[in-house]
Short mmCIF file of C-alpha atoms and ligand atoms in Angstrom, two decimals:
data_model
loop_
_atom_site.label_atom_id
_atom_site.label_comp_id
_atom_site.label_asym_id
_atom_site.label_seq_id
_atom_site.Cartn_x
_atom_site.Cartn_y
_atom_site.Cartn_z
CA MET A 1 10.92 26.21 -8.17
CA ASN A 2 11.03 29.59 -6.86
CA ILE A 3 11.31 28.76 -3.23
CA SER A 4 13.38 31.40 -1.57
CA ARG A 5 16.64 30.25 0.90
CA THR A 6 16.03 31.53 4.51
CA SER A 7 18.57 31.47 7.08
CA TYR A 8 17.29 28.33 8.23
CA PRO A 9 18.57 25.21 6.64
CA ARG A 10 16.98 23.15 4.03
CA VAL A 11 15.51 19.85 4.37
CA VAL A 12 14.09 18.19 1.49
CA ILE A 13 12.00 15.18 1.69
CA ILE A 14 10.92 13.18 -1.32
CA GLY A 15 8.10 11.60 -0.61
CA GLY A 16 4.30 12.36 1.08
CA GLY A 17 3.41 8.86 2.57
CA PHE A 18 3.57 7.76 5.78
CA ALA A 19 7.34 8.16 6.61
CA GLY A 20 7.61 11.64 4.73
CA ILE A 21 4.34 13.06 6.29
CA SER A 22 5.09 11.89 9.91
CA LEU A 23 8.53 13.53 9.03
CA ALA A 24 7.22 16.98 8.19
CA LYS A 25 5.37 17.19 10.46
CA LYS A 26 7.95 17.04 13.17
CA LEU A 27 9.83 19.74 11.51
CA SER A 28 7.43 22.02 10.55
CA LYS A 29 7.47 24.22 13.44
CA GLN A 30 10.92 24.11 13.84
CA GLU A 31 13.91 26.33 12.76
CA VAL A 32 14.51 24.37 9.45
CA GLN A 33 12.63 24.91 5.85
CA VAL A 34 10.70 21.88 4.91
CA VAL A 35 10.34 20.94 1.13
CA LEU A 36 8.40 18.06 0.46
CA LEU A 37 8.27 16.68 -3.13
CA ASP A 38 5.71 14.16 -4.59
CA LYS A 39 4.56 13.48 -7.86
CA ASN A 40 1.13 13.28 -6.27
CA ASN A 41 -0.74 16.08 -4.47
CA TYR A 42 -2.05 13.54 -2.11
CA HIS A 43 -1.00 11.00 0.54
CA THR A 44 -2.77 7.64 0.03
CA PHE A 45 -3.48 5.01 3.04
CA GLN A 46 -2.56 2.23 0.87
CA PRO A 47 -3.84 -0.27 3.51
CA LEU A 48 -7.29 0.46 2.39
CA LEU A 49 -6.84 0.29 -1.37
CA TYR A 50 -8.30 -2.83 -1.50
CA GLN A 51 -11.61 -1.39 -0.28
CA VAL A 52 -11.06 1.48 -3.43
CA SER A 53 -10.78 -1.66 -5.79
CA THR A 54 -13.67 -3.52 -4.46
CA GLY A 55 -16.05 -0.55 -4.67
CA GLY A 56 -16.32 -0.66 -0.69
CA LEU A 57 -14.90 2.99 -0.72
CA GLU A 58 -14.44 5.83 -2.91
CA PRO A 59 -10.94 6.60 -3.30
CA ASP A 60 -11.37 9.83 -2.00
CA SER A 61 -11.98 8.71 1.61
CA ILE A 62 -8.36 7.14 1.86
CA ALA A 63 -6.22 9.77 -0.09
CA TYR A 64 -5.48 13.39 1.94
CA PRO A 65 -4.30 16.65 -0.03
CA ILE A 66 -0.40 16.75 1.45
CA ARG A 67 -1.05 20.92 1.40
CA LYS A 68 -4.17 20.49 3.78
CA ILE A 69 -1.98 18.34 6.14
CA LEU A 70 0.53 21.03 6.45
CA LYS A 71 -1.12 24.39 5.73
CA ASP A 72 -0.47 25.56 9.11
CA PHE A 73 3.06 25.57 9.38
CA PRO A 74 4.78 28.72 7.57
CA ASN A 75 8.49 26.92 6.99
CA PHE A 76 6.63 24.49 4.75
CA HIS A 77 6.52 23.90 0.85
CA PHE A 78 5.03 21.76 -1.30
CA ARG A 79 5.84 21.37 -4.75
CA LEU A 80 3.95 18.62 -6.88
CA ALA A 81 7.06 17.13 -8.59
CA ASP A 82 8.71 13.76 -9.71
CA VAL A 83 12.04 13.04 -8.74
CA THR A 84 13.92 11.73 -11.75
CA LYS A 85 17.57 11.97 -10.07
CA ILE A 86 19.84 13.00 -6.85
CA GLU A 87 23.29 14.66 -7.34
CA PRO A 88 24.64 14.22 -3.84
CA ALA A 89 27.92 15.86 -5.12
CA SER A 90 26.20 19.05 -5.60
CA ARG A 91 23.56 18.57 -3.00
CA THR A 92 20.71 18.88 -5.62
CA VAL A 93 17.48 16.56 -6.83
CA ILE A 94 16.34 16.98 -10.18
CA THR A 95 12.81 16.95 -11.38
CA ASP A 96 10.13 17.36 -13.81
CA ILE A 97 9.81 20.82 -12.99
CA GLY A 98 13.37 22.05 -12.25
CA GLU A 99 16.41 21.56 -9.72
CA LEU A 100 16.39 22.11 -6.04
CA LYS A 101 19.42 22.41 -3.73
CA TYR A 102 19.39 20.81 -0.13
CA ASP A 103 21.14 21.23 3.32
CA TYR A 104 19.51 17.50 4.12
CA LEU A 105 17.56 15.07 2.14
CA VAL A 106 15.35 12.49 3.07
CA VAL A 107 14.16 10.07 0.95
CA ALA A 108 10.82 8.84 1.61
CA SER A 109 9.73 7.44 -1.82
CA GLY A 110 8.30 4.35 -0.42
CA SER A 111 8.05 0.83 -2.49
CA LYS A 112 6.72 -0.06 -6.01
CA THR A 113 5.70 -3.56 -7.15
CA ASN A 114 7.98 -6.30 -7.62
CA TYR A 115 7.70 -8.67 -10.60
CA PHE A 116 11.15 -10.20 -10.38
CA GLY A 117 11.90 -9.35 -13.88
CA ASN A 118 8.98 -10.85 -15.46
CA GLU A 119 7.53 -8.28 -18.24
CA SER A 120 4.46 -10.73 -19.37
CA ILE A 121 3.34 -10.73 -15.80
CA GLU A 122 4.06 -6.75 -15.35
CA LYS A 123 2.35 -6.03 -18.39
CA HIS A 124 -0.75 -8.29 -17.96
CA SER A 125 -1.42 -8.00 -14.45
CA MET A 126 -3.29 -5.84 -12.30
CA ALA A 127 -1.11 -4.22 -9.35
CA MET A 128 -2.98 -2.39 -6.72
CA LYS A 129 0.12 0.09 -4.77
CA THR A 130 -1.53 3.43 -6.00
CA ILE A 131 -5.31 4.96 -6.17
CA PRO A 132 -4.88 4.87 -9.88
CA GLN A 133 -4.16 1.07 -9.90
CA SER A 134 -7.04 0.34 -7.56
CA LEU A 135 -9.76 2.51 -9.66
CA ASN A 136 -8.27 0.56 -13.03
CA LEU A 137 -9.21 -3.07 -10.62
CA ARG A 138 -12.16 -2.19 -9.84
CA SER A 139 -13.57 -1.08 -13.15
CA LEU A 140 -11.73 -4.02 -14.69
CA ILE A 141 -13.61 -6.77 -12.34
CA LEU A 142 -16.95 -4.60 -12.98
CA GLU A 143 -16.10 -4.88 -16.65
CA ASN A 144 -15.46 -8.50 -16.48
CA PHE A 145 -19.06 -9.19 -14.85
CA GLU A 146 -20.64 -7.13 -17.58
CA GLU A 147 -18.84 -9.01 -20.53
CA ALA A 148 -19.76 -12.42 -18.99
CA LEU A 149 -23.15 -11.70 -19.43
CA LEU A 150 -22.97 -11.07 -23.08
CA THR A 151 -20.64 -13.80 -24.21
CA SER A 152 -21.99 -17.26 -24.83
CA ASP A 153 -18.89 -19.16 -24.96
CA LEU A 154 -18.32 -20.69 -21.70
CA ASN A 155 -14.78 -20.92 -21.48
CA GLU A 156 -14.51 -17.23 -21.92
CA ARG A 157 -17.18 -17.02 -19.32
CA ASN A 158 -15.26 -18.71 -16.63
CA ALA A 159 -12.28 -16.69 -17.67
CA LEU A 160 -13.75 -13.34 -16.98
CA MET A 161 -15.24 -14.43 -13.45
CA ASN A 162 -11.95 -16.24 -12.24
CA PHE A 163 -9.70 -14.16 -10.11
CA VAL A 164 -6.31 -15.28 -9.18
CA ILE A 165 -4.64 -13.64 -6.51
CA VAL A 166 -0.85 -14.12 -6.54
CA GLY A 167 0.52 -13.61 -2.59
CA GLY A 168 -1.14 -14.41 0.77
CA GLY A 169 0.31 -11.70 2.58
CA PRO A 170 -2.31 -9.31 3.78
CA THR A 171 -2.97 -7.70 0.53
CA GLY A 172 -3.62 -10.70 -1.03
CA VAL A 173 -5.75 -12.10 1.93
CA GLU A 174 -7.67 -8.97 2.44
CA LEU A 175 -8.33 -8.71 -1.47
CA ALA A 176 -9.75 -12.70 -1.83
CA GLY A 177 -11.84 -11.99 1.52
CA ALA A 178 -13.95 -9.15 -0.24
CA LEU A 179 -13.82 -10.36 -3.72
CA ALA A 180 -15.80 -13.52 -1.88
CA GLU A 181 -18.22 -11.11 -0.13
CA ILE A 182 -18.74 -9.75 -3.37
CA LYS A 183 -19.59 -12.85 -4.86
CA LYS A 184 -22.12 -13.56 -2.18
CA GLY A 185 -23.79 -10.76 -1.39
CA ILE A 186 -23.59 -8.21 -4.58
CA LEU A 187 -23.49 -10.79 -7.84
CA PRO A 188 -26.47 -12.65 -6.67
CA LYS A 189 -28.65 -9.37 -6.64
CA ASP A 190 -26.67 -7.20 -10.05
CA TYR A 191 -26.47 -10.00 -12.23
CA PRO A 192 -29.40 -12.42 -11.36
CA ASP A 193 -29.27 -13.90 -15.27
CA LEU A 194 -25.14 -15.03 -14.80
CA ASP A 195 -24.71 -17.92 -12.91
CA THR A 196 -22.41 -16.36 -9.79
CA ARG A 197 -21.44 -19.71 -9.25
CA LEU A 198 -18.80 -19.50 -11.89
CA ALA A 199 -17.04 -16.56 -9.91
CA GLN A 200 -13.79 -18.32 -8.61
CA ILE A 201 -11.08 -16.42 -6.23
CA HIS A 202 -7.70 -18.23 -6.20
CA ILE A 203 -5.04 -17.33 -3.87
CA VAL A 204 -1.47 -18.70 -5.19
CA GLN A 205 1.08 -18.71 -2.82
CA SER A 206 4.89 -19.76 -3.27
CA GLY A 207 5.40 -20.44 0.64
CA ASN A 208 3.37 -23.09 2.50
CA CYS A 209 1.45 -20.57 4.74
CA LEU A 210 -0.45 -17.59 4.20
CA LEU A 211 0.19 -14.01 6.41
CA LYS A 212 3.91 -14.96 6.81
CA GLY A 213 5.12 -12.85 9.20
CA MET A 214 2.27 -13.21 11.48
CA SER A 215 1.62 -16.18 14.23
CA ASP A 216 0.67 -19.57 13.31
CA LYS A 217 -2.59 -18.90 14.66
CA ALA A 218 -3.38 -15.93 12.37
CA SER A 219 -2.36 -17.89 9.37
CA THR A 220 -4.40 -20.94 9.97
CA LYS A 221 -7.68 -19.05 11.16
CA ALA A 222 -7.21 -16.88 8.02
CA GLU A 223 -7.01 -20.09 5.94
CA ASP A 224 -9.97 -21.43 7.57
CA PHE A 225 -12.28 -17.83 7.31
CA LEU A 226 -11.37 -17.89 3.77
CA GLU A 227 -12.07 -21.23 3.07
CA LYS A 228 -15.39 -20.80 4.58
CA LEU A 229 -16.08 -17.62 2.35
CA GLY A 230 -15.53 -20.30 -0.68
CA VAL A 231 -11.45 -18.97 -1.70
CA ASN A 232 -9.41 -21.59 -3.08
CA ILE A 233 -6.04 -21.42 -1.69
CA TRP A 234 -3.22 -23.02 -3.40
CA LYS A 235 -0.28 -23.27 -1.28
CA ASN A 236 3.21 -24.05 -2.37
CA VAL A 237 2.73 -23.01 -6.18
CA ARG A 238 4.82 -20.36 -7.87
CA VAL A 239 3.50 -18.19 -10.46
CA THR A 240 5.71 -18.43 -13.63
CA ASN A 241 3.67 -16.55 -16.29
CA TYR A 242 1.14 -14.76 -17.36
CA ASP A 243 -0.11 -14.16 -21.40
CA GLY A 244 -2.89 -12.20 -20.13
CA LYS A 245 -4.81 -15.20 -20.42
CA THR A 246 -3.59 -18.12 -19.13
CA VAL A 247 -1.45 -18.65 -15.84
CA THR A 248 1.27 -20.90 -15.51
CA THR A 249 2.85 -22.15 -12.31
CA ASP A 250 5.65 -24.47 -11.20
CA SER A 251 3.24 -27.41 -10.99
CA ASP A 252 0.85 -28.87 -13.51
CA LEU A 253 -1.72 -26.13 -12.13
CA THR A 254 -2.65 -23.47 -14.87
CA PHE A 255 -5.65 -20.85 -14.69
CA GLU A 256 -7.70 -19.04 -17.33
CA THR A 257 -8.24 -15.85 -16.15
CA ALA A 258 -9.19 -12.04 -17.40
CA THR A 259 -7.80 -10.94 -14.15
CA LEU A 260 -4.59 -11.72 -12.61
CA VAL A 261 -4.03 -9.33 -9.23
CA TRP A 262 -0.14 -9.62 -8.32
CA ALA A 263 0.44 -8.83 -4.85
CA ALA A 264 3.33 -10.80 -4.32
CA GLY A 265 6.13 -8.27 -3.66
CA VAL A 266 7.17 -4.99 -3.24
CA LYS A 267 10.77 -3.60 -3.60
CA GLY A 268 12.17 0.04 -2.41
CA ALA A 269 11.69 2.59 -5.02
CA THR A 270 14.92 4.18 -5.26
CA ILE A 271 15.86 6.90 -7.19
CA ASN A 272 18.77 7.34 -10.13
CA GLY A 273 22.16 9.05 -8.43
CA LEU A 274 21.41 7.06 -5.41
CA ASP A 275 21.08 3.51 -6.85
CA ALA A 276 24.74 2.29 -6.93
CA GLU A 277 24.94 -1.09 -6.02
CA ASN A 278 26.74 -0.30 -2.94
CA LEU A 279 24.15 2.03 -1.69
CA VAL A 280 20.99 -0.23 -2.27
CA THR A 281 20.45 -4.09 -0.86
CA ARG A 282 17.79 -6.85 -0.57
CA GLY A 283 14.78 -5.65 -1.79
CA ASN A 284 16.45 -2.60 -3.83
CA ARG A 285 16.07 -0.88 -0.40
CA LEU A 286 18.79 2.05 0.69
CA LEU A 287 21.04 0.71 3.46
CA VAL A 288 20.86 3.12 6.70
CA ASN A 289 22.38 3.11 9.81
CA GLU A 290 20.25 3.21 13.01
CA PHE A 291 20.22 6.78 12.30
CA ASN A 292 17.93 6.41 9.06
CA GLN A 293 21.46 7.90 7.44
CA LEU A 294 22.84 6.33 4.00
CA ILE A 295 25.92 4.62 4.43
CA GLY A 296 28.58 7.07 3.22
CA PHE A 297 26.41 9.93 3.18
CA GLU A 298 26.06 12.51 6.14
CA ASN A 299 23.31 14.32 5.14
CA ILE A 300 21.36 11.94 3.37
CA PHE A 301 18.56 9.66 4.96
CA ALA A 302 15.91 7.17 3.71
CA VAL A 303 13.09 6.47 6.14
CA GLY A 304 10.13 3.92 5.22
CA ASP A 305 9.77 1.20 2.91
CA VAL A 306 12.47 2.39 0.85
CA ALA A 307 14.96 1.99 3.51
CA CYS A 308 16.77 -0.58 4.76
CA MET A 309 17.85 -0.69 8.66
CA VAL A 310 18.99 -3.95 9.79
CA THR A 311 18.19 -4.94 13.87
CA ASP A 312 18.93 -8.17 15.60
CA SER A 313 15.25 -8.91 15.58
CA PHE A 314 15.37 -8.09 11.45
CA PRO A 315 18.31 -9.02 9.84
CA ASN A 316 16.63 -8.29 6.68
CA GLY A 317 15.58 -4.84 7.44
CA LEU A 318 12.55 -3.88 9.25
CA PRO A 319 8.90 -4.58 7.86
CA MET A 320 7.81 -2.73 5.16
CA MET A 321 4.73 -1.51 6.93
CA ALA A 322 3.02 1.76 7.64
CA GLN A 323 4.40 1.71 11.70
CA PRO A 324 8.40 1.42 11.07
CA ALA A 325 7.64 4.50 8.25
CA ILE A 326 5.84 6.47 11.02
CA GLN A 327 8.08 5.96 13.70
CA GLN A 328 11.38 6.70 11.38
CA GLY A 329 10.06 9.84 10.55
CA GLU A 330 9.06 11.00 13.74
CA GLN A 331 12.38 10.00 14.89
CA LEU A 332 14.32 11.28 12.30
CA GLY A 333 12.39 14.69 12.33
CA ASP A 334 14.34 15.02 16.08
CA ASN A 335 17.31 13.92 14.71
CA LEU A 336 17.75 16.36 12.23
CA LEU A 337 16.66 19.14 14.68
CA ALA A 338 19.80 17.67 16.72
CA LEU A 339 21.84 17.86 13.86
CA THR A 340 21.40 21.03 13.20
CA GLU A 341 21.58 22.32 16.87
CA LYS A 342 24.89 20.37 17.09
CA LYS A 343 23.82 17.65 19.34
CA PRO A 344 24.32 14.11 18.94
CA MET A 345 21.52 11.87 17.27
CA LYS A 346 19.58 9.04 18.64
CA PRO A 347 19.84 5.57 17.42
CA PHE A 348 16.23 4.65 15.72
CA GLU A 349 14.52 1.87 18.14
CA TYR A 350 11.04 0.07 16.46
CA HIS A 351 8.41 -0.41 18.62
CA ASN A 352 6.16 -3.20 17.15
CA LYS A 353 2.77 -2.36 17.91
CA GLY A 354 1.41 -5.08 16.35
CA VAL A 355 0.26 -6.73 12.88
CA MET A 356 -3.18 -7.39 11.55
CA ALA A 357 -5.84 -8.20 8.42
CA THR A 358 -9.22 -8.46 7.31
CA ILE A 359 -10.42 -11.50 5.91
CA GLY A 360 -13.89 -9.99 5.65
CA ARG A 361 -17.21 -8.93 7.47
CA ASN A 362 -16.97 -10.00 11.28
CA LYS A 363 -13.37 -11.75 10.09
CA ALA A 364 -10.04 -10.13 11.42
CA VAL A 365 -6.76 -11.59 12.66
CA VAL A 366 -4.64 -9.38 14.84
CA ASP A 367 -1.58 -10.08 16.56
CA LEU A 368 -0.33 -7.32 18.88
CA PRO A 369 2.71 -7.61 21.36
CA ARG A 370 1.14 -9.40 24.20
CA PHE A 371 -1.90 -11.36 22.78
CA LYS A 372 -3.20 -12.56 19.88
CA LEU A 373 -7.07 -12.39 18.93
CA GLN A 374 -9.30 -13.85 15.99
CA GLY A 375 -12.92 -12.96 14.48
CA VAL A 376 -15.44 -10.44 15.57
CA PHE A 377 -13.28 -8.54 18.35
CA ALA A 378 -10.31 -8.45 16.36
CA TRP A 379 -12.49 -7.23 13.82
CA TYR A 380 -13.38 -4.24 15.57
CA VAL A 381 -9.66 -3.70 16.20
CA TRP A 382 -8.53 -4.01 13.13
CA MET A 383 -11.49 -1.22 12.24
CA PHE A 384 -10.77 1.01 14.99
CA VAL A 385 -7.03 1.17 14.17
CA HIS A 386 -7.70 1.49 10.16
CA LEU A 387 -9.81 4.30 11.24
CA PHE A 388 -7.26 6.10 13.84
CA PHE A 389 -4.49 6.20 11.46
CA LEU A 390 -6.46 7.95 8.58
CA ILE A 391 -5.76 11.53 7.91
CA GLY A 392 -8.64 13.98 8.24
CA PHE A 393 -11.82 14.02 10.12
CA ARG A 394 -13.94 14.30 7.27
CA ASN A 395 -12.57 10.72 5.96
CA ARG A 396 -12.48 9.06 9.14
CA MET A 397 -16.25 10.33 9.32
CA VAL A 398 -16.91 8.71 5.60
CA VAL A 399 -15.26 5.82 5.98
CA PHE A 400 -17.01 4.86 9.34
CA VAL A 401 -20.36 5.82 7.75
CA ASN A 402 -19.62 3.46 4.63
CA TRP A 403 -18.47 0.82 6.92
CA VAL A 404 -21.56 0.62 8.90
CA TYR A 405 -23.60 1.50 6.17
CA ASN A 406 -22.01 -1.39 4.47
CA TYR A 407 -22.48 -3.82 7.35
CA ILE A 408 -25.98 -3.14 7.46
CA ARG A 409 -26.81 -3.45 4.54
CA PHE A 410 -24.65 -5.81 2.89
CA ASP A 411 -23.47 -3.95 0.27
CA ARG A 412 -20.67 -2.21 -1.26
CA GLU A 413 -21.97 1.11 -3.21
CA ALA A 414 -19.07 2.29 -5.24
CA ARG A 415 -19.07 -0.20 -7.57
CA LEU A 416 -18.83 2.49 -10.84
CA ILE A 417 -17.06 2.20 -13.90
CA ILE A 418 -16.17 5.55 -13.69
CA ARG A 419 -12.69 5.47 -15.88
CA PRO A 420 -13.08 2.12 -17.84
CA TYR A 421 -9.81 -0.30 -17.87
CA LYS A 422 -9.68 -1.48 -21.47
CA LYS A 423 -8.48 -5.08 -21.40
CA THR A 424 -9.39 -8.11 -23.74
CA ILE A 425 -8.57 -11.38 -23.25
CA ARG A 426 -10.09 -12.88 -26.57
C1 LIG B 501 -2.25 -2.95 -0.73
C2 LIG B 501 -1.41 -2.54 0.37
C3 LIG B 501 -1.99 -2.84 1.76
C4 LIG B 501 -1.00 -2.44 2.76
N1 LIG B 501 -1.24 -2.93 3.73
C5 LIG B 501 -0.61 -2.55 4.89
C6 LIG B 501 -1.27 -2.57 6.22
O1 LIG B 501 -2.37 -3.21 6.28
N2 LIG B 501 -0.61 -2.44 7.49
C7 LIG B 501 0.66 -1.77 7.58
O2 LIG B 501 1.27 -1.84 8.66
N3 LIG B 501 1.21 -1.67 6.11
C8 LIG B 501 0.08 -1.72 5.14
N4 LIG B 501 0.87 -1.68 3.53
C9 LIG B 501 2.24 -1.04 3.87
C10 LIG B 501 2.06 0.59 3.72
O3 LIG B 501 1.31 1.37 3.37
C11 LIG B 501 3.71 1.01 3.75
O4 LIG B 501 4.64 0.15 4.50
C12 LIG B 501 3.88 2.53 3.79
O5 LIG B 501 2.80 2.86 3.05
C13 LIG B 501 5.07 2.92 3.46
O6 LIG B 501 5.50 4.03 4.06
P1 LIG B 501 6.07 4.90 3.06
O7 LIG B 501 5.90 6.47 3.15
O8 LIG B 501 7.49 4.40 3.43
O9 LIG B 501 5.74 5.33 1.45
P2 LIG B 501 4.66 5.43 0.75
O10 LIG B 501 3.59 5.69 2.00
O11 LIG B 501 4.39 4.47 -0.24
O12 LIG B 501 4.81 7.06 0.35
C14 LIG B 501 5.70 7.30 -0.65
C15 LIG B 501 5.20 8.46 -1.21
O13 LIG B 501 6.48 8.59 -2.51
C16 LIG B 501 5.94 9.26 -3.57
N5 LIG B 501 7.13 9.05 -4.45
C17 LIG B 501 7.77 7.78 -4.92
N6 LIG B 501 8.72 8.02 -5.69
C18 LIG B 501 8.57 9.56 -5.90
C19 LIG B 501 9.72 10.35 -6.98
N7 LIG B 501 10.55 9.88 -8.05
N8 LIG B 501 9.08 11.85 -7.13
C20 LIG B 501 8.25 11.99 -5.87
N9 LIG B 501 7.50 11.55 -5.09
C21 LIG B 501 7.91 10.40 -5.13
C22 LIG B 501 4.91 8.52 -3.77
O14 LIG B 501 3.91 9.25 -4.84
C23 LIG B 501 4.18 8.49 -2.42
O15 LIG B 501 3.54 9.41 -1.78
C24 LIG B 501 0.12 -1.86 2.51
C25 LIG B 501 0.49 -1.36 1.24
C26 LIG B 501 -0.28 -1.64 0.16
C27 LIG B 501 0.22 -1.17 -1.00
#
């Protein structure tokens, strides 16, 4: 990889997500050599992916070049590389562009969509974990409307305009809200010759509430907001299969649809060599101690979604969310410096800063540690927090201007089929 050894210890970080970037920032002015490897040359702000899928934002406003984030740090190196294996015995990381030795290794590879072993759903459904996937979904939604115009078969037209979202977590709720707004505000203008009442949005949720993990008030209010927007909510229903045409469930309910969005679960993106049964726990996450250290390894750490840190309040591991990832990255930075100076490490303590979800224009639910908000003010809080955590001044400005424009004009300008997504239901 053409990275010369220096007198400083080398820390290799796999993944430039929230956890990897916050760690790299912490380390990069210190006396360590930092090598960050990522299969993309950009950081993705995943909480706004649904806006890319629904034409509210262009992808470049929620992505940021990793090299640019860390350009001022002399001890920092980035390589565009897909890590395929880790060999702890020889302290080596194997990638598609070669091998690299490490002194300390940090796995910050995040998570991937969990289909719970259902190959048919994996093959036919749409996921929304990455920018390319979000662009695929954007294209498919728009292609469906174009195709619906052409067909005279009513069943086919219904299926093209039927959107089924599996999973009532923040991703499912936010996507459903955005699709409902497209139905209301965009479809009648763009497709005056299409009966837009045919467009149906369904959320199918195996549990008995939406936004599990948030307060009862937030969950009830989100449901209320969605119902007012015309979204159909199916609770206590588990999707069992999808063949590209028909969704079957564990009840009598079935859906004919050209678009099934799978937002029903994620699992840790573990890497070969560190995926032995004793290392991986619930949700395919790497079991770490209170210092984010992999059980059984002194110099291998995991942070963010891929790490499972069990605490009294979180017996199944900390939530797979941005804040735990950012906070773990920062804390591990301090701990790695402590290690290199032979000082004791400090245990990680999670500070819950709140959870939120938006359901659409003027509608959000926010659970903060001290109080809970719903409605317009919550929506402002949601917008402020997302702008604050976006990386890059340009991105913040672009997103802010887009939001103001979309708000005033009831519009979503980025409804472009730039890279057609091919999917047939016939
Ligand atoms: C649609 C969506 C909406 C979300 N909304 C919210 C929200 O509103 N609030 C919230 O707190 N959280 C939200 N989350 C969750 C949040 O985005 C994640 O918890 C967070 O991104 C985890 O950070 P991370 O650094 O662990 O992983 P990630 O941010 O996923 O970063 C992992 C990085 O590792 C890289 N990588 C993975 N495997 C390899 C490999 N083998 N080789 C090289 N590189 C690799 C990836 O390219 C990626 O850049 C959402 C997630 C999604 C998908």
